[in-house]
Tab-separated table of C-alpha atoms in Angstrom:
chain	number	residue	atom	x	y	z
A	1	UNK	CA	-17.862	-8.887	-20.406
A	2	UNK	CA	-15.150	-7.107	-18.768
A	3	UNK	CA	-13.487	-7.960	-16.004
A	4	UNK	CA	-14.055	-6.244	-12.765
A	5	UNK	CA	-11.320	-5.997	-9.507
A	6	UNK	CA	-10.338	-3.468	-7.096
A	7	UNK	CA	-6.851	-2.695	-5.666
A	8	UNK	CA	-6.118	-1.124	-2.527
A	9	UNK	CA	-2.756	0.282	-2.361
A	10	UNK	CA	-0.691	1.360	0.826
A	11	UNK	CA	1.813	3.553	1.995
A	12	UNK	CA	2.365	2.481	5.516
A	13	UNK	CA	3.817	4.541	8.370
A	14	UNK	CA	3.682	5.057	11.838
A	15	UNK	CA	2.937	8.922	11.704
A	16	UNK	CA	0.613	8.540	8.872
A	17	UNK	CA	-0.661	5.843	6.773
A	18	UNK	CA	-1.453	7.280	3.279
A	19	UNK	CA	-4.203	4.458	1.349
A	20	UNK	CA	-5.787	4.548	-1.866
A	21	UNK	CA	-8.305	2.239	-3.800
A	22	UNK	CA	-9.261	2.053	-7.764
A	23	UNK	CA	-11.471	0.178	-9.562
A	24	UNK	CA	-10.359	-1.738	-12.728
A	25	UNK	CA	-12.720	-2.302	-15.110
A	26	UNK	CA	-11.581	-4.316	-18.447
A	27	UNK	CA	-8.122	-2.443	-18.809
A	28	UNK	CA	-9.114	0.981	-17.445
A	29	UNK	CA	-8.882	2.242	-13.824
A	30	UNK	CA	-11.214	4.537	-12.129
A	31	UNK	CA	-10.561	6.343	-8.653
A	32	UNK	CA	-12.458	5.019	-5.519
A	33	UNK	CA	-10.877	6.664	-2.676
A	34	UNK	CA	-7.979	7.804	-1.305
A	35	UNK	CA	-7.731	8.852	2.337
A	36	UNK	CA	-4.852	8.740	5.769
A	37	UNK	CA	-4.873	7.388	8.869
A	38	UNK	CA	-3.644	10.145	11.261
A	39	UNK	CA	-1.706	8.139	13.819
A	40	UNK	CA	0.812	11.010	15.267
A	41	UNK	CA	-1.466	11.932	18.530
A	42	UNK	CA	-1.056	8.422	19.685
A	43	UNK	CA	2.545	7.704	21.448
A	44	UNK	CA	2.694	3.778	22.494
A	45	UNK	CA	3.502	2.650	19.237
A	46	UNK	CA	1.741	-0.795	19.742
A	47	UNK	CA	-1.428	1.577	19.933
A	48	UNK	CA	-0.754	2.662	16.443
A	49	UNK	CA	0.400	-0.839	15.027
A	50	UNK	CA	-3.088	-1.830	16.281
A	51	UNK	CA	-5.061	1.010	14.286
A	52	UNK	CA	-3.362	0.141	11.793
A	53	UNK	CA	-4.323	-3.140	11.739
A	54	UNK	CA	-8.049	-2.253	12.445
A	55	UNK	CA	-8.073	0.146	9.584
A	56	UNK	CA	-6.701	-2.054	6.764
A	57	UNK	CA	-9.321	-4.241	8.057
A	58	UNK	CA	-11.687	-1.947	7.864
A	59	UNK	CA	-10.935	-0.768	4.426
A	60	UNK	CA	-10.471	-4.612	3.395
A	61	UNK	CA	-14.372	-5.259	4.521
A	62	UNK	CA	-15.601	-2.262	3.180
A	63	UNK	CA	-14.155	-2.358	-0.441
A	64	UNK	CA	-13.640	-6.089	-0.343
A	65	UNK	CA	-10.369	-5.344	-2.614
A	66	UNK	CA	-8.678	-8.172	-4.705
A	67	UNK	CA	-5.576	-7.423	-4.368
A	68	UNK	CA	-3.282	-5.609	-2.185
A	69	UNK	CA	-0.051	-3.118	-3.295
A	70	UNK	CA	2.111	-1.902	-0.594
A	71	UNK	CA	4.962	0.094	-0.459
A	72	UNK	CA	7.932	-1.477	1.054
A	73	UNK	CA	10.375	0.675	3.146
A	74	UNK	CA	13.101	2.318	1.811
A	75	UNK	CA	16.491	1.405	3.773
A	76	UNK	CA	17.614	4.484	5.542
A	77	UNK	CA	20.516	5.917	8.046
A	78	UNK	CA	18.085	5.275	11.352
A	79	UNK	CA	17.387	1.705	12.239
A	80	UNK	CA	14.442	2.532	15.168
A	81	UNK	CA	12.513	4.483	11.952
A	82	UNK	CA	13.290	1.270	9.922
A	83	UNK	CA	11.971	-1.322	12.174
A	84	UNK	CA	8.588	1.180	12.983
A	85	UNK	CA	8.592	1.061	9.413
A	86	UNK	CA	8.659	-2.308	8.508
A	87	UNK	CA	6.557	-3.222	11.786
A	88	UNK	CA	3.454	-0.429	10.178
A	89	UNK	CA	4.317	-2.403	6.716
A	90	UNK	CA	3.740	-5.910	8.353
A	91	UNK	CA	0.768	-5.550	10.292
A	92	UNK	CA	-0.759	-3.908	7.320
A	93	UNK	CA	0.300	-7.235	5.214
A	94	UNK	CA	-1.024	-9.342	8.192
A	95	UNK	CA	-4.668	-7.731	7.856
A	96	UNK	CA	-4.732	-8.553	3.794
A	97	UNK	CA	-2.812	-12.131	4.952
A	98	UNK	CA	-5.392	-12.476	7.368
A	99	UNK	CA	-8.380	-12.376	4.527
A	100	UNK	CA	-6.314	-14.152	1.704
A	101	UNK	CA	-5.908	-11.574	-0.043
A	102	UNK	CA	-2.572	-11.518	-2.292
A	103	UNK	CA	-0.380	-8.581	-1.870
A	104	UNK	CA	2.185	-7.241	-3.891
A	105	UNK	CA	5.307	-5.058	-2.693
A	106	UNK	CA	6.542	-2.318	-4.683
A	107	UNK	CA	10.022	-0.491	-3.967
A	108	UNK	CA	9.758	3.321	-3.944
A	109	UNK	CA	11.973	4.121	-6.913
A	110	UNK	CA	9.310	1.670	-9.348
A	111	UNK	CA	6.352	3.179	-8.141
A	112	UNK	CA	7.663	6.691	-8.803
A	113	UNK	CA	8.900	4.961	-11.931
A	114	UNK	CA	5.054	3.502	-12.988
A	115	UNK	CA	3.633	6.674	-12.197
A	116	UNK	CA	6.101	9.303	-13.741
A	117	UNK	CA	8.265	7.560	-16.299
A	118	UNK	CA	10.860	8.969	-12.971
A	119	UNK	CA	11.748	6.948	-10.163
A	120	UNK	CA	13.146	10.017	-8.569
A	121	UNK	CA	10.112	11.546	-9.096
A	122	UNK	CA	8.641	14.017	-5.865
A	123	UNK	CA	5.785	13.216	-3.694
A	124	UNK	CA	4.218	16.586	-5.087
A	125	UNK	CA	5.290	15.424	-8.969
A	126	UNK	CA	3.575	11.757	-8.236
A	127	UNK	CA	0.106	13.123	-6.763
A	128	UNK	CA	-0.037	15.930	-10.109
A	129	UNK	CA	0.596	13.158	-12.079
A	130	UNK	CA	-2.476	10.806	-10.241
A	131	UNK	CA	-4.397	13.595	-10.711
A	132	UNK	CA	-3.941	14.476	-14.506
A	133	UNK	CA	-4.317	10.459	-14.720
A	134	UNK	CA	-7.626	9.843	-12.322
A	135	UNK	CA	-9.571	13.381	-13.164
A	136	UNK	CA	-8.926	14.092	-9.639
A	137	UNK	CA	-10.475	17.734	-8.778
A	138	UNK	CA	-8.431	18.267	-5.490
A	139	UNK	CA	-4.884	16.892	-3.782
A	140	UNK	CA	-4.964	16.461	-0.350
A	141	UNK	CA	-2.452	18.490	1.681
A	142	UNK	CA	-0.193	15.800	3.021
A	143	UNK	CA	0.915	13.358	-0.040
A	144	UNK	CA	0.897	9.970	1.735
A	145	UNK	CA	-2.803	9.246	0.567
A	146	UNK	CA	-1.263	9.884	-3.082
A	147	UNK	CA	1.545	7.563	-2.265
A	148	UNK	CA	-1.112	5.020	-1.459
A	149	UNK	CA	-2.669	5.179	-4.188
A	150	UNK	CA	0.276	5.215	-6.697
A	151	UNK	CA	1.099	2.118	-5.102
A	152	UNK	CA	-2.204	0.636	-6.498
A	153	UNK	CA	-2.202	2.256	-9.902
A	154	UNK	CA	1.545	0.742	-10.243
A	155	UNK	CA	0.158	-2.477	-9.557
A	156	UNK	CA	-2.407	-2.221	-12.089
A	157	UNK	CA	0.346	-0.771	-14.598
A	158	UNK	CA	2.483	-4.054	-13.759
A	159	UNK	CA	-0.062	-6.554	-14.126
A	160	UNK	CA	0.780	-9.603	-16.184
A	161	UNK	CA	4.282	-8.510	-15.800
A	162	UNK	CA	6.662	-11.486	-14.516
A	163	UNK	CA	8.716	-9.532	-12.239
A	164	UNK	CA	7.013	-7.255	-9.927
A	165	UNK	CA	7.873	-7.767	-6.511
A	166	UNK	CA	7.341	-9.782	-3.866
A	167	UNK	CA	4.030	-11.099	-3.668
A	168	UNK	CA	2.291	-13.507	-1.404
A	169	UNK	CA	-1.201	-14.970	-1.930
A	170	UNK	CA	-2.084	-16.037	1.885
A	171	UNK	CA	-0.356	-17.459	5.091
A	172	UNK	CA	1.148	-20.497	3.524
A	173	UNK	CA	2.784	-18.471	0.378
A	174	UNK	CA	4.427	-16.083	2.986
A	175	UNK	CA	5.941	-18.825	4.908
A	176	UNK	CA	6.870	-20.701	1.783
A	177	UNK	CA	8.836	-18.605	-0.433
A	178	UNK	CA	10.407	-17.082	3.296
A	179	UNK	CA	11.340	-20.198	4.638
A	180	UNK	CA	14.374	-19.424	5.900
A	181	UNK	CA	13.440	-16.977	8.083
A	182	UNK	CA	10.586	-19.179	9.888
A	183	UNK	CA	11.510	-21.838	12.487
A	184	UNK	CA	11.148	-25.103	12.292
């Protein structure tokens, strides 16, 4: 019998949060869902880190995924975007964390990569190719909910693959293999 998981990949942000979820049957991968959450109306950021939060959750009880691929932020010339970045990124991990669920971190350039044989691939060039790959009829109008989702079907293309990125398979992994950075 085949095996049966589902992957719910994310593109985190603190204007929009782009998600997607596939089922993987055996070695094939079908299309759940793919959706955003719209967070630019809100302005106390802590308000958004918080949906965020409840969201992932949300999607984590609903789908009860098996694994979690996230896109990890891209270093860029503004620190404040960086650190709203990385905060929308962590709270995300610390839903999955928070369920024991492993999660996996992808850089941009290899999802791109997994998804288009071009890790300088476009948003617009990713999502075509998700769609020629998943049967998808439509694209939604912003990509992030594409992003989300190429984050998951990278993960399924690097499975069994030794090197894929930082991964952490609860509370005691994370603090483990980023020991130096926790005080004792």
């Amino acid at each position: 019998m085949a095996t049966e998981k589902i992957i719910l990949g994310i593109d985190p942000g603190t204007t929009i949060m782009g998600f997607g979820l596939i089922k993987v049957v055996g070695k094939k991968m079908e299309f759940i869902q793919m959706n955003e959450l719209l967070l630019q109306k809100y302005n106390d950021h802590y308000v958004k880190l918080k949906l965020i939060f409840e969201r992932t959750i949300e999607l984590i009880d609903t789908y009860h995924p098996d694994e979690i691929a996230i896109e990890a932020p891209f270093f860029g010339k503004n620190v404040q975007s960086m650190l709203k970045l990385g905060r929308a990124q962590g709270v995300a991990m610390a839903a999955g964390l928070s369920r024991e669920i492993p999660i996996t971190e992808y850089l941009p350039k290899k999802i791109k990569m997994a998804i288009t044989g071009n890790g300088n691939a476009s948003k617009e060039q990713v999502a075509k190719m998700l769609q020629s790959l998943l049967g998808l009829k439509t694209l939604p109008k912003n990509l992030d909910s594409t992003d989300g989702l190429a984050a998951a079907v990278c993960h399924f293309y690097n499975e069994g693959r030794v090197e894929v990125g930082k991964s952490y398979s609860g509370w005691d992994a994370f603090v483990k293999q980023n020991s130096s950075r926790v005080k004792k």
